[in-house]
Amino acid sequence: MAGLVAPLLPPKRPEIRGDVLHADLCIIGAGSGGLSVAAGAVQMGASVVLIEKAEMGGDCLNTGCVPSKALIAAAHVAHAHRIGGSFGIHGGEPDLRFHEVHEHVHNVIGAIAPHDSVERFEGLGVMVIRAAGRFVDRATVEAGGRRIKARRFVVATGSRAAVPPIKGLAGAGYLTNETIFDLRERPQHLIVVGGGPIGIEMAQAFRRLGSEVTVIEKFGILARDEPEAVEVVRASLRNEGVRLVEKAGVSEVRRADGAVTVTLEGESAYGPAISGSHILIAAGRRPNIENLGLDAAGIAFTPGGITVDARLITSNRKVFAIGDVAGGPQFTHIAGYHAGIVIRNALFGLPARVDYKALPWVTYTDPELAHAGLTEAEARKAGHKVEVLGWTFASNDRAQAERATEGLAKVILGPRGRILGATIVGPRAGELIGTWGLAISAGLKIGAIASVILPYPTLSEISKRVAGSYYTPKLFGAFTRRLVGFVQRFLP
């Protein structure tokens, strides 16, 4: 969430002139991106109005990243309880109380919420208006019966779950990320429609928490990631009992006698229809662009989001759009990254631009799947001369000690060892991928990773080992052997 410190100087506050509120910056949306802009701007001396019609913290805190990772953590504990026998610690099936899992998830949200609260931001000097905001012209926003004029505006309204037009779905009732964390009773059989990161994370978590789980994916699961890495996750899911129905769509959903039945389009080993107790729709996201008065402000948009340039400026030069609503990569960390771009542009007039060459993402399955930069397919499509390096967690001593040896590291190189991308699937891959993101961002070559000294035994050694494999053919080849033989003849 937004980083906050005590202000060193009294904040500059918005001014009321007549019946209009004037500020340096007006932000619509108090999710991750909006909060980051507000916190940074007010602490740097700008007057800020922040408008939010729903919960402070937005989707990430209330229905996204935070509750999902809290649920995954609970599922991990349940799984560890079951597999303890391989370490000589026998526990068997855990005594799982789902209402207490629900309480844990919401306690985590509650612990973080004060950092994103109205009180915290008002203490910094931000004027917070709890109402819907909309543009009434190119330079004015209306919210809560007040009109706000600002030097610059930021639209940070995020996105919501996209619900496909499936026959019978609305009448049958369904869950999304906005409602699934309200469940107090464990689903007997959860049907997940969508095999992207959200769907796959929730599938594994609920399976570990004792539900039967079936995932239906029209194409293949985790389609954006490297196929070798996806196969590791796919095998793990199947081994844990998650049923994967890939390359099959959904034509109809019906509910009767307390069960929901999904009729499939395409071949399935489970027959033409699947019945369960609950259905989760995890079929992508839709930007929140409705009822913002974008036309009145002269802001161009499409169904995919608000149109922005590389500086995140819209067709109205006074207005920025950031995060999911800007139609780019839909990650909380991208919203935070966008906030920094906006602050540099809006407060300092610097021509800061987005650069996604080192973009990282993580799917929080077990094993985790993390990526930064280009995949092999993307690098080849872009015309790069590609070299691929690989290493496995089975060759990592720490992974062996923790019995977490399923997984690999894959690195994509361009000419002369330039790092283009990296994928890690394995234990704590999300923590390990940062090294590669930094290397790509800084334009480092593979030698920088190969030569670093890392502590033993750690999982991070896999990065050094895969980087070192670049030099193996030359280092242990015939030329080196001849060279060593020659030098040894002259050494005392």
Short mmCIF file of C-alpha atoms in Angstrom, two decimals:
data_model
loop_
_atom_site.label_atom_id
_atom_site.label_comp_id
_atom_site.label_asym_id
_atom_site.label_seq_id
_atom_site.Cartn_x
_atom_site.Cartn_y
_atom_site.Cartn_z
CA MET A 1 0.00 0.00 0.00
CA ALA A 2 0.97 3.67 -0.03
CA GLY A 3 4.12 4.56 1.89
CA LEU A 4 3.38 7.17 4.54
CA VAL A 5 5.65 9.13 6.85
CA ALA A 6 4.97 12.00 9.21
CA PRO A 7 5.11 15.28 7.24
CA LEU A 8 8.16 17.44 8.03
CA LEU A 9 6.34 20.68 7.22
CA PRO A 10 2.68 21.73 7.52
CA PRO A 11 0.80 20.42 4.48
CA LYS A 12 -0.58 22.65 1.79
CA ARG A 13 -4.35 22.26 1.81
CA PRO A 14 -6.97 22.82 -0.91
CA GLU A 15 -8.64 26.24 -0.93
CA ILE A 16 -12.34 27.10 -1.14
CA ARG A 17 -13.05 30.05 -3.45
CA GLY A 18 -16.73 30.84 -3.64
CA ASP A 19 -18.41 27.45 -4.01
CA VAL A 20 -15.46 25.77 -5.77
CA LEU A 21 -12.64 23.77 -4.19
CA HIS A 22 -9.22 24.45 -5.72
CA ALA A 23 -6.25 22.06 -5.49
CA ASP A 24 -3.00 21.22 -7.23
CA LEU A 25 -4.08 17.63 -7.71
CA CYS A 26 -7.46 15.89 -7.71
CA ILE A 27 -7.47 12.07 -7.68
CA ILE A 28 -10.51 9.89 -8.38
CA GLY A 29 -10.04 6.50 -6.78
CA ALA A 30 -8.36 5.54 -3.49
CA GLY A 31 -6.96 2.19 -4.51
CA SER A 32 -3.28 1.35 -4.60
CA GLY A 33 -2.38 3.82 -7.36
CA GLY A 34 -4.51 6.71 -6.13
CA LEU A 35 -3.26 6.38 -2.56
CA SER A 36 0.35 6.31 -3.71
CA VAL A 37 -0.08 9.49 -5.75
CA ALA A 38 -1.91 11.22 -2.89
CA ALA A 39 0.67 10.25 -0.26
CA GLY A 40 3.64 11.25 -2.40
CA ALA A 41 2.16 14.50 -3.68
CA VAL A 42 0.95 15.89 -0.35
CA GLN A 43 4.27 15.11 1.34
CA MET A 44 6.06 16.94 -1.47
CA GLY A 45 4.05 20.10 -0.94
CA ALA A 46 1.05 19.78 -3.27
CA SER A 47 -2.54 20.33 -2.20
CA VAL A 48 -4.52 17.16 -2.86
CA VAL A 49 -8.18 16.15 -3.06
CA LEU A 50 -8.82 12.41 -3.02
CA ILE A 51 -12.25 11.07 -4.05
CA GLU A 52 -13.44 7.55 -3.22
CA LYS A 53 -17.01 6.24 -3.39
CA ALA A 54 -16.36 2.81 -1.89
CA GLU A 55 -13.71 1.32 0.40
CA MET A 56 -10.34 2.98 0.96
CA GLY A 57 -7.58 0.73 -0.31
CA GLY A 58 -9.61 -0.37 -3.31
CA ASP A 59 -9.66 -3.84 -4.78
CA CYS A 60 -6.15 -4.83 -3.64
CA LEU A 61 -6.81 -4.40 0.07
CA ASN A 62 -10.44 -5.42 0.25
CA THR A 63 -11.10 -8.04 -2.43
CA GLY A 64 -7.84 -8.75 -4.21
CA CYS A 65 -4.18 -9.14 -3.32
CA VAL A 66 -4.46 -9.00 0.47
CA PRO A 67 -7.36 -11.41 1.11
CA SER A 68 -6.22 -13.81 -1.59
CA LYS A 69 -2.70 -14.07 -0.16
CA ALA A 70 -4.13 -14.46 3.35
CA LEU A 71 -6.31 -17.32 2.11
CA ILE A 72 -3.36 -18.88 0.28
CA ALA A 73 -1.31 -18.68 3.49
CA ALA A 74 -4.01 -20.58 5.39
CA ALA A 75 -4.14 -23.17 2.61
CA HIS A 76 -0.36 -23.56 2.79
CA VAL A 77 -0.55 -24.34 6.50
CA ALA A 78 -3.23 -26.98 5.85
CA HIS A 79 -1.09 -28.54 3.11
CA ALA A 80 2.02 -28.55 5.29
CA HIS A 81 0.04 -30.36 7.98
CA ARG A 82 -0.85 -33.12 5.51
CA ILE A 83 2.64 -33.66 4.08
CA GLY A 84 4.57 -33.46 7.35
CA GLY A 85 5.11 -37.21 7.30
CA SER A 86 7.87 -36.82 4.69
CA PHE A 87 9.83 -34.88 7.34
CA GLY A 88 9.06 -37.39 10.06
CA ILE A 89 6.33 -35.20 11.53
CA HIS A 90 2.99 -36.95 11.32
CA GLY A 91 -0.21 -34.95 11.66
CA GLY A 92 -2.64 -36.33 9.14
CA GLU A 93 -5.72 -34.45 7.99
CA PRO A 94 -5.99 -31.06 9.73
CA ASP A 95 -9.00 -30.01 11.81
CA LEU A 96 -10.04 -27.32 9.35
CA ARG A 97 -12.63 -24.76 10.50
CA PHE A 98 -13.52 -22.61 7.52
CA HIS A 99 -15.26 -19.87 9.52
CA GLU A 100 -11.96 -19.34 11.34
CA VAL A 101 -10.14 -19.17 8.00
CA HIS A 102 -12.63 -16.45 7.03
CA GLU A 103 -11.84 -14.65 10.28
CA HIS A 104 -8.10 -14.88 9.60
CA VAL A 105 -8.52 -13.37 6.13
CA HIS A 106 -10.53 -10.43 7.42
CA ASN A 107 -8.19 -9.89 10.37
CA VAL A 108 -5.36 -9.42 7.87
CA ILE A 109 -7.43 -6.87 5.94
CA GLY A 110 -8.23 -5.12 9.21
CA ALA A 111 -4.57 -4.98 10.22
CA ILE A 112 -3.59 -3.24 6.98
CA ALA A 113 -6.66 -1.01 6.61
CA PRO A 114 -5.49 1.77 9.00
CA HIS A 115 -2.57 2.49 6.67
CA ASP A 116 -5.05 3.26 3.89
CA SER A 117 -7.69 4.94 6.04
CA VAL A 118 -9.35 8.32 5.67
CA GLU A 119 -7.95 9.34 9.06
CA ARG A 120 -4.38 8.55 8.05
CA PHE A 121 -4.59 10.51 4.81
CA GLU A 122 -6.40 13.45 6.34
CA GLY A 123 -3.63 13.53 8.94
CA LEU A 124 -1.16 13.97 6.10
CA GLY A 125 -3.17 16.90 4.75
CA VAL A 126 -5.14 15.20 1.98
CA MET A 127 -8.78 16.27 1.66
CA VAL A 128 -10.76 13.05 1.30
CA ILE A 129 -14.27 13.12 -0.19
CA ARG A 130 -16.27 9.92 0.27
CA ALA A 131 -18.52 10.08 -2.78
CA ALA A 132 -18.63 9.24 -6.47
CA GLY A 133 -16.66 11.64 -8.63
CA ARG A 134 -17.31 12.64 -12.22
CA PHE A 135 -16.08 15.27 -14.66
CA VAL A 136 -18.54 17.97 -15.55
CA ASP A 137 -16.19 19.68 -17.99
CA ARG A 138 -12.53 19.53 -19.04
CA ALA A 139 -11.28 21.18 -15.86
CA THR A 140 -13.88 20.41 -13.18
CA VAL A 141 -14.88 17.34 -11.17
CA GLU A 142 -18.02 17.09 -9.05
CA ALA A 143 -18.19 14.85 -5.96
CA GLY A 144 -20.40 14.86 -2.91
CA GLY A 145 -22.15 18.06 -3.97
CA ARG A 146 -18.85 19.94 -4.36
CA ARG A 147 -17.05 21.15 -7.45
CA ILE A 148 -13.28 20.70 -7.63
CA LYS A 149 -10.89 22.47 -9.96
CA ALA A 150 -7.27 21.34 -10.06
CA ARG A 151 -4.08 21.93 -11.97
CA ARG A 152 -3.98 18.22 -12.73
CA PHE A 153 -6.38 15.29 -12.33
CA VAL A 154 -5.64 11.58 -11.91
CA VAL A 155 -8.16 8.85 -12.74
CA ALA A 156 -7.29 5.76 -10.67
CA THR A 157 -10.60 3.90 -10.54
CA GLY A 158 -9.16 0.42 -11.13
CA SER A 159 -11.07 -2.53 -12.54
CA ARG A 160 -13.57 -5.21 -11.59
CA ALA A 161 -14.19 -8.84 -12.48
CA ALA A 162 -15.35 -9.31 -16.07
CA VAL A 163 -18.45 -11.50 -16.24
CA PRO A 164 -18.85 -13.27 -19.60
CA PRO A 165 -22.32 -13.42 -21.21
CA ILE A 166 -22.97 -17.07 -20.42
CA LYS A 167 -26.55 -18.29 -20.74
CA GLY A 168 -28.16 -18.75 -17.31
CA LEU A 169 -25.18 -17.44 -15.33
CA ALA A 170 -26.93 -14.48 -13.73
CA GLY A 171 -29.87 -16.55 -12.59
CA ALA A 172 -27.69 -19.35 -11.24
CA GLY A 173 -25.68 -17.04 -9.01
CA TYR A 174 -21.91 -16.84 -9.05
CA LEU A 175 -18.88 -15.66 -7.08
CA THR A 176 -16.14 -13.24 -8.12
CA ASN A 177 -13.09 -11.99 -6.23
CA GLU A 178 -15.43 -9.37 -4.74
CA THR A 179 -17.61 -11.96 -3.00
CA ILE A 180 -15.62 -15.17 -2.55
CA PHE A 181 -13.82 -13.91 0.55
CA ASP A 182 -17.17 -13.40 2.28
CA LEU A 183 -17.82 -17.15 2.35
CA ARG A 184 -18.07 -18.49 5.90
CA GLU A 185 -18.70 -22.08 4.88
CA ARG A 186 -16.37 -24.12 2.71
CA PRO A 187 -17.67 -24.87 -0.79
CA GLN A 188 -18.21 -28.58 -1.29
CA HIS A 189 -17.27 -28.37 -4.97
CA LEU A 190 -15.98 -25.09 -6.42
CA ILE A 191 -16.12 -24.72 -10.21
CA VAL A 192 -13.69 -22.06 -11.42
CA VAL A 193 -14.31 -20.52 -14.83
CA GLY A 194 -10.98 -19.09 -16.00
CA GLY A 195 -7.46 -20.47 -15.79
CA GLY A 196 -5.51 -17.24 -15.34
CA PRO A 197 -3.58 -16.33 -12.18
CA ILE A 198 -6.64 -15.52 -10.05
CA GLY A 199 -8.51 -18.67 -11.02
CA ILE A 200 -5.51 -20.95 -10.54
CA GLU A 201 -4.51 -19.43 -7.21
CA MET A 202 -8.02 -19.81 -5.82
CA ALA A 203 -8.35 -23.33 -7.24
CA GLN A 204 -5.29 -24.59 -5.39
CA ALA A 205 -6.14 -22.71 -2.19
CA PHE A 206 -9.67 -24.07 -1.94
CA ARG A 207 -8.51 -27.57 -2.81
CA ARG A 208 -6.01 -27.43 0.04
CA LEU A 209 -8.77 -26.16 2.30
CA GLY A 210 -10.80 -29.26 1.57
CA SER A 211 -13.06 -28.38 -1.36
CA GLU A 212 -13.37 -30.36 -4.55
CA VAL A 213 -12.23 -28.05 -7.35
CA THR A 214 -12.67 -28.05 -11.12
CA VAL A 215 -11.10 -25.40 -13.37
CA ILE A 216 -12.60 -24.75 -16.81
CA GLU A 217 -10.34 -22.83 -19.20
CA LYS A 218 -11.20 -22.10 -22.83
CA PHE A 219 -7.56 -22.21 -23.92
CA GLY A 220 -4.71 -23.31 -21.62
CA ILE A 221 -4.02 -22.28 -18.05
CA LEU A 222 -1.58 -19.42 -17.40
CA ALA A 223 -1.26 -18.73 -21.12
CA ARG A 224 1.09 -15.75 -20.71
CA ASP A 225 3.84 -17.77 -19.05
CA GLU A 226 6.61 -20.03 -20.32
CA PRO A 227 5.15 -23.45 -21.23
CA GLU A 228 7.81 -25.39 -19.27
CA ALA A 229 7.01 -23.42 -16.12
CA VAL A 230 3.25 -23.80 -16.59
CA GLU A 231 3.67 -27.55 -16.89
CA VAL A 232 5.26 -27.65 -13.42
CA VAL A 233 2.27 -25.82 -11.95
CA ARG A 234 -0.17 -27.97 -13.93
CA ALA A 235 1.40 -31.16 -12.56
CA SER A 236 1.27 -29.83 -9.01
CA LEU A 237 -2.42 -28.95 -9.31
CA ARG A 238 -3.31 -32.35 -10.69
CA ASN A 239 -1.27 -34.13 -8.03
CA GLU A 240 -3.28 -32.30 -5.38
CA GLY A 241 -6.57 -33.30 -6.98
CA VAL A 242 -7.57 -30.16 -8.87
CA ARG A 243 -9.46 -31.17 -12.00
CA LEU A 244 -8.32 -29.17 -15.03
CA VAL A 245 -10.65 -28.92 -18.02
CA GLU A 246 -8.63 -27.07 -20.65
CA LYS A 247 -9.60 -26.10 -24.20
CA ALA A 248 -13.27 -26.15 -23.24
CA GLY A 249 -15.67 -23.23 -22.97
CA VAL A 250 -18.94 -22.84 -21.09
CA SER A 251 -22.22 -22.65 -23.01
CA GLU A 252 -24.74 -22.63 -20.16
CA VAL A 253 -25.05 -22.55 -16.38
CA ARG A 254 -28.07 -23.87 -14.48
CA ARG A 255 -28.89 -24.16 -10.79
CA ALA A 256 -31.33 -26.71 -9.42
CA ASP A 257 -31.73 -28.52 -6.12
CA GLY A 258 -28.82 -26.66 -4.54
CA ALA A 259 -26.34 -27.59 -7.28
CA VAL A 260 -24.93 -25.56 -10.14
CA THR A 261 -24.39 -27.36 -13.46
CA VAL A 262 -22.04 -26.08 -16.14
CA THR A 263 -22.54 -27.28 -19.72
CA LEU A 264 -19.27 -27.42 -21.62
CA GLU A 265 -18.27 -26.47 -25.14
CA GLY A 266 -15.56 -28.83 -26.34
CA GLU A 267 -14.12 -32.16 -25.26
CA SER A 268 -13.79 -33.09 -21.60
CA ALA A 269 -12.67 -36.19 -19.75
CA TYR A 270 -15.39 -35.38 -17.22
CA GLY A 271 -18.28 -35.49 -19.68
CA PRO A 272 -20.42 -32.79 -21.32
CA ALA A 273 -21.41 -31.13 -18.03
CA ILE A 274 -19.97 -30.63 -14.55
CA SER A 275 -21.98 -30.05 -11.37
CA GLY A 276 -20.79 -28.38 -8.20
CA SER A 277 -21.94 -26.32 -5.25
CA HIS A 278 -20.40 -22.95 -6.18
CA ILE A 279 -19.07 -21.26 -9.31
CA LEU A 280 -16.29 -18.67 -9.34
CA ILE A 281 -15.92 -16.41 -12.37
CA ALA A 282 -12.25 -15.57 -12.91
CA ALA A 283 -12.33 -14.66 -16.59
CA GLY A 284 -10.36 -11.43 -16.59
CA ARG A 285 -10.92 -7.83 -15.53
CA ARG A 286 -12.88 -4.86 -16.87
CA PRO A 287 -11.78 -1.23 -16.31
CA ASN A 288 -14.05 1.01 -14.24
CA ILE A 289 -14.76 3.76 -16.76
CA GLU A 290 -18.53 4.15 -16.33
CA ASN A 291 -20.18 7.27 -14.85
CA LEU A 292 -16.94 9.27 -14.78
CA GLY A 293 -18.04 11.92 -17.27
CA LEU A 294 -15.12 11.11 -19.55
CA ASP A 295 -16.89 12.51 -22.61
CA ALA A 296 -17.53 15.81 -20.81
CA ALA A 297 -13.82 16.04 -20.03
CA GLY A 298 -12.70 15.17 -23.56
CA ILE A 299 -10.99 11.98 -22.38
CA ALA A 300 -10.69 9.26 -25.01
CA PHE A 301 -11.38 5.68 -23.97
CA THR A 302 -12.21 2.23 -25.31
CA PRO A 303 -13.81 -0.81 -23.65
CA GLY A 304 -10.25 -1.77 -22.66
CA GLY A 305 -9.66 1.40 -20.66
CA ILE A 306 -8.71 5.07 -20.87
CA THR A 307 -6.30 5.89 -23.68
CA VAL A 308 -2.97 7.26 -22.41
CA ASP A 309 0.44 8.05 -23.86
CA ALA A 310 3.81 6.92 -22.47
CA ARG A 311 3.59 9.63 -19.78
CA LEU A 312 0.13 8.33 -18.76
CA ILE A 313 -1.49 11.56 -20.02
CA THR A 314 -4.95 11.25 -21.57
CA SER A 315 -6.34 13.15 -24.56
CA ASN A 316 -7.14 15.89 -22.01
CA ARG A 317 -3.64 17.13 -21.15
CA LYS A 318 -4.68 18.05 -17.60
CA VAL A 319 -5.71 14.47 -16.82
CA PHE A 320 -3.64 11.35 -16.12
CA ALA A 321 -4.94 7.77 -15.87
CA ILE A 322 -3.09 5.09 -13.93
CA GLY A 323 -3.39 1.46 -12.92
CA ASP A 324 -5.95 -0.95 -14.34
CA VAL A 325 -8.19 1.79 -15.73
CA ALA A 326 -5.39 2.87 -18.07
CA GLY A 327 -5.72 -0.38 -20.00
CA GLY A 328 -2.17 -1.65 -19.48
CA PRO A 329 -0.76 -4.43 -17.30
CA GLN A 330 -3.19 -5.14 -14.45
CA PHE A 331 -1.01 -5.51 -11.37
CA THR A 332 -0.98 -3.62 -8.08
CA HIS A 333 2.75 -2.97 -8.42
CA ILE A 334 2.14 -1.38 -11.82
CA ALA A 335 -0.33 1.04 -10.22
CA GLY A 336 2.38 1.99 -7.74
CA TYR A 337 4.90 2.36 -10.57
CA HIS A 338 2.44 4.56 -12.47
CA ALA A 339 2.08 6.75 -9.38
CA GLY A 340 5.77 7.59 -9.50
CA ILE A 341 5.51 8.47 -13.21
CA VAL A 342 2.59 10.83 -12.51
CA ILE A 343 4.30 12.55 -9.59
CA ARG A 344 7.38 13.28 -11.68
CA ASN A 345 5.24 14.65 -14.51
CA ALA A 346 2.58 16.53 -12.55
CA LEU A 347 4.68 17.96 -9.73
CA PHE A 348 8.07 18.49 -11.34
CA GLY A 349 7.25 18.76 -15.04
CA LEU A 350 9.68 15.97 -15.90
CA PRO A 351 9.00 13.90 -19.04
CA ALA A 352 8.89 10.58 -17.18
CA ARG A 353 7.63 7.68 -19.28
CA VAL A 354 6.58 4.12 -18.58
CA ASP A 355 8.99 1.34 -19.48
CA TYR A 356 7.74 -2.23 -19.15
CA LYS A 357 10.89 -4.03 -20.34
CA ALA A 358 11.50 -5.44 -16.84
CA LEU A 359 7.82 -5.91 -15.94
CA PRO A 360 7.52 -8.64 -13.28
CA TRP A 361 4.51 -10.75 -12.34
CA VAL A 362 3.94 -13.64 -9.97
CA THR A 363 1.29 -16.34 -9.74
CA TYR A 364 1.11 -17.37 -6.08
CA THR A 365 0.57 -21.07 -6.55
CA ASP A 366 2.75 -23.70 -4.91
CA PRO A 367 5.21 -23.79 -6.54
CA GLU A 368 5.15 -20.07 -7.29
CA LEU A 369 5.56 -18.94 -10.90
CA ALA A 370 7.38 -15.65 -11.44
CA HIS A 371 8.49 -13.83 -14.55
CA ALA A 372 10.29 -10.62 -15.57
CA GLY A 373 10.96 -9.19 -19.02
CA LEU A 374 10.35 -11.11 -22.25
CA THR A 375 9.34 -14.74 -22.61
CA GLU A 376 11.16 -16.84 -25.18
CA ALA A 377 8.24 -16.54 -27.61
CA GLU A 378 8.07 -12.76 -27.16
CA ALA A 379 11.83 -12.39 -27.68
CA ARG A 380 11.77 -14.44 -30.88
CA LYS A 381 8.73 -12.56 -32.16
CA ALA A 382 10.58 -9.28 -31.55
CA GLY A 383 13.41 -10.52 -33.79
CA HIS A 384 16.06 -11.11 -31.13
CA LYS A 385 18.75 -13.71 -31.64
CA VAL A 386 17.89 -15.80 -28.60
CA GLU A 387 19.91 -18.05 -26.32
CA VAL A 388 18.08 -19.99 -23.59
CA LEU A 389 19.59 -21.03 -20.26
CA GLY A 390 18.03 -23.42 -17.76
CA TRP A 391 18.57 -24.87 -14.29
CA THR A 392 16.45 -26.97 -11.95
CA PHE A 393 15.59 -26.72 -8.27
CA ALA A 394 16.46 -30.41 -7.96
CA SER A 395 20.10 -29.25 -8.24
CA ASN A 396 19.69 -26.72 -5.41
CA ASP A 397 20.73 -27.96 -1.97
CA ARG A 398 18.31 -25.75 -0.02
CA ALA A 399 15.42 -26.98 -2.15
CA GLN A 400 16.49 -30.55 -1.42
CA ALA A 401 16.60 -29.82 2.32
CA GLU A 402 13.06 -28.44 2.19
CA ARG A 403 11.78 -31.18 -0.14
CA ALA A 404 10.69 -28.52 -2.62
CA THR A 405 12.59 -29.64 -5.70
CA GLU A 406 9.90 -29.25 -8.36
CA GLY A 407 10.70 -26.29 -10.55
CA LEU A 408 13.23 -24.55 -12.74
CA ALA A 409 14.77 -21.27 -13.79
CA LYS A 410 14.74 -20.23 -17.45
CA VAL A 411 16.64 -17.20 -18.72
CA ILE A 412 16.35 -15.60 -22.15
CA LEU A 413 19.48 -13.90 -23.50
CA GLY A 414 20.14 -11.71 -26.50
CA PRO A 415 23.51 -11.15 -28.23
CA ARG A 416 26.62 -10.96 -26.02
CA GLY A 417 24.82 -12.20 -22.95
CA ARG A 418 22.29 -9.37 -22.62
CA ILE A 419 19.44 -10.44 -20.32
CA LEU A 420 16.03 -10.15 -21.98
CA GLY A 421 13.80 -12.12 -19.61
CA ALA A 422 13.64 -14.70 -16.87
CA THR A 423 11.12 -17.16 -15.47
CA ILE A 424 11.35 -19.02 -12.19
CA VAL A 425 8.88 -21.66 -11.09
CA GLY A 426 9.62 -23.09 -7.69
CA PRO A 427 9.68 -22.30 -3.97
CA ARG A 428 9.50 -18.55 -3.28
CA ALA A 429 9.98 -17.69 -6.93
CA GLY A 430 8.30 -14.34 -6.35
CA GLU A 431 11.11 -13.36 -3.98
CA LEU A 432 13.81 -14.58 -6.37
CA ILE A 433 12.61 -12.84 -9.54
CA GLY A 434 13.56 -9.38 -8.28
CA THR A 435 17.24 -10.07 -9.06
CA TRP A 436 16.38 -10.57 -12.70
CA GLY A 437 14.06 -7.57 -12.82
CA LEU A 438 16.90 -5.37 -11.55
CA ALA A 439 19.33 -6.88 -14.06
CA ILE A 440 16.99 -6.25 -16.99
CA SER A 441 16.14 -2.73 -15.82
CA ALA A 442 19.82 -1.83 -15.39
CA GLY A 443 20.80 -3.39 -18.72
CA LEU A 444 23.16 -5.88 -17.07
CA LYS A 445 24.69 -8.83 -18.86
CA ILE A 446 24.63 -12.39 -17.62
CA GLY A 447 28.13 -12.13 -16.16
CA ALA A 448 26.87 -9.78 -13.45
CA ILE A 449 24.64 -12.54 -12.04
CA ALA A 450 27.17 -15.32 -12.60
CA SER A 451 29.87 -13.50 -10.61
CA VAL A 452 27.82 -12.46 -7.58
CA ILE A 453 28.62 -14.15 -4.24
CA LEU A 454 25.50 -15.67 -2.68
CA PRO A 455 25.15 -17.34 0.72
CA TYR A 456 24.98 -21.13 0.91
CA PRO A 457 22.59 -22.87 1.10
CA THR A 458 19.90 -20.60 -0.30
CA LEU A 459 17.31 -20.86 -3.02
CA SER A 460 18.81 -17.73 -4.58
CA GLU A 461 21.76 -19.82 -5.77
CA ILE A 462 19.62 -21.04 -8.63
CA SER A 463 20.02 -17.62 -10.25
CA LYS A 464 23.81 -17.81 -10.01
CA ARG A 465 23.84 -21.39 -11.31
CA VAL A 466 21.64 -20.70 -14.32
CA ALA A 467 23.74 -17.63 -15.13
CA GLY A 468 26.94 -19.62 -14.76
CA SER A 469 25.71 -22.20 -17.24
CA TYR A 470 26.21 -19.57 -19.95
CA TYR A 471 29.97 -19.96 -19.54
CA THR A 472 30.10 -23.74 -19.05
CA PRO A 473 30.70 -24.74 -22.70
CA LYS A 474 33.66 -22.36 -22.99
CA LEU A 475 35.02 -22.72 -19.46
CA PHE A 476 35.20 -26.50 -19.58
CA GLY A 477 35.78 -26.88 -23.31
CA ALA A 478 38.78 -28.06 -25.31
CA PHE A 479 40.31 -24.60 -25.69
CA THR A 480 40.42 -24.03 -21.93
CA ARG A 481 41.97 -27.44 -21.37
CA ARG A 482 44.71 -26.70 -23.90
CA LEU A 483 45.29 -23.28 -22.37
CA VAL A 484 45.63 -24.70 -18.85
CA GLY A 485 48.02 -27.37 -20.10
CA PHE A 486 50.15 -24.74 -21.80
CA VAL A 487 50.28 -22.42 -18.76
CA GLN A 488 51.09 -25.28 -16.38
CA ARG A 489 54.30 -26.02 -18.28
CA PHE A 490 55.67 -22.61 -17.36
CA LEU A 491 54.49 -22.30 -13.75
CA PRO A 492 57.08 -23.10 -11.05
#
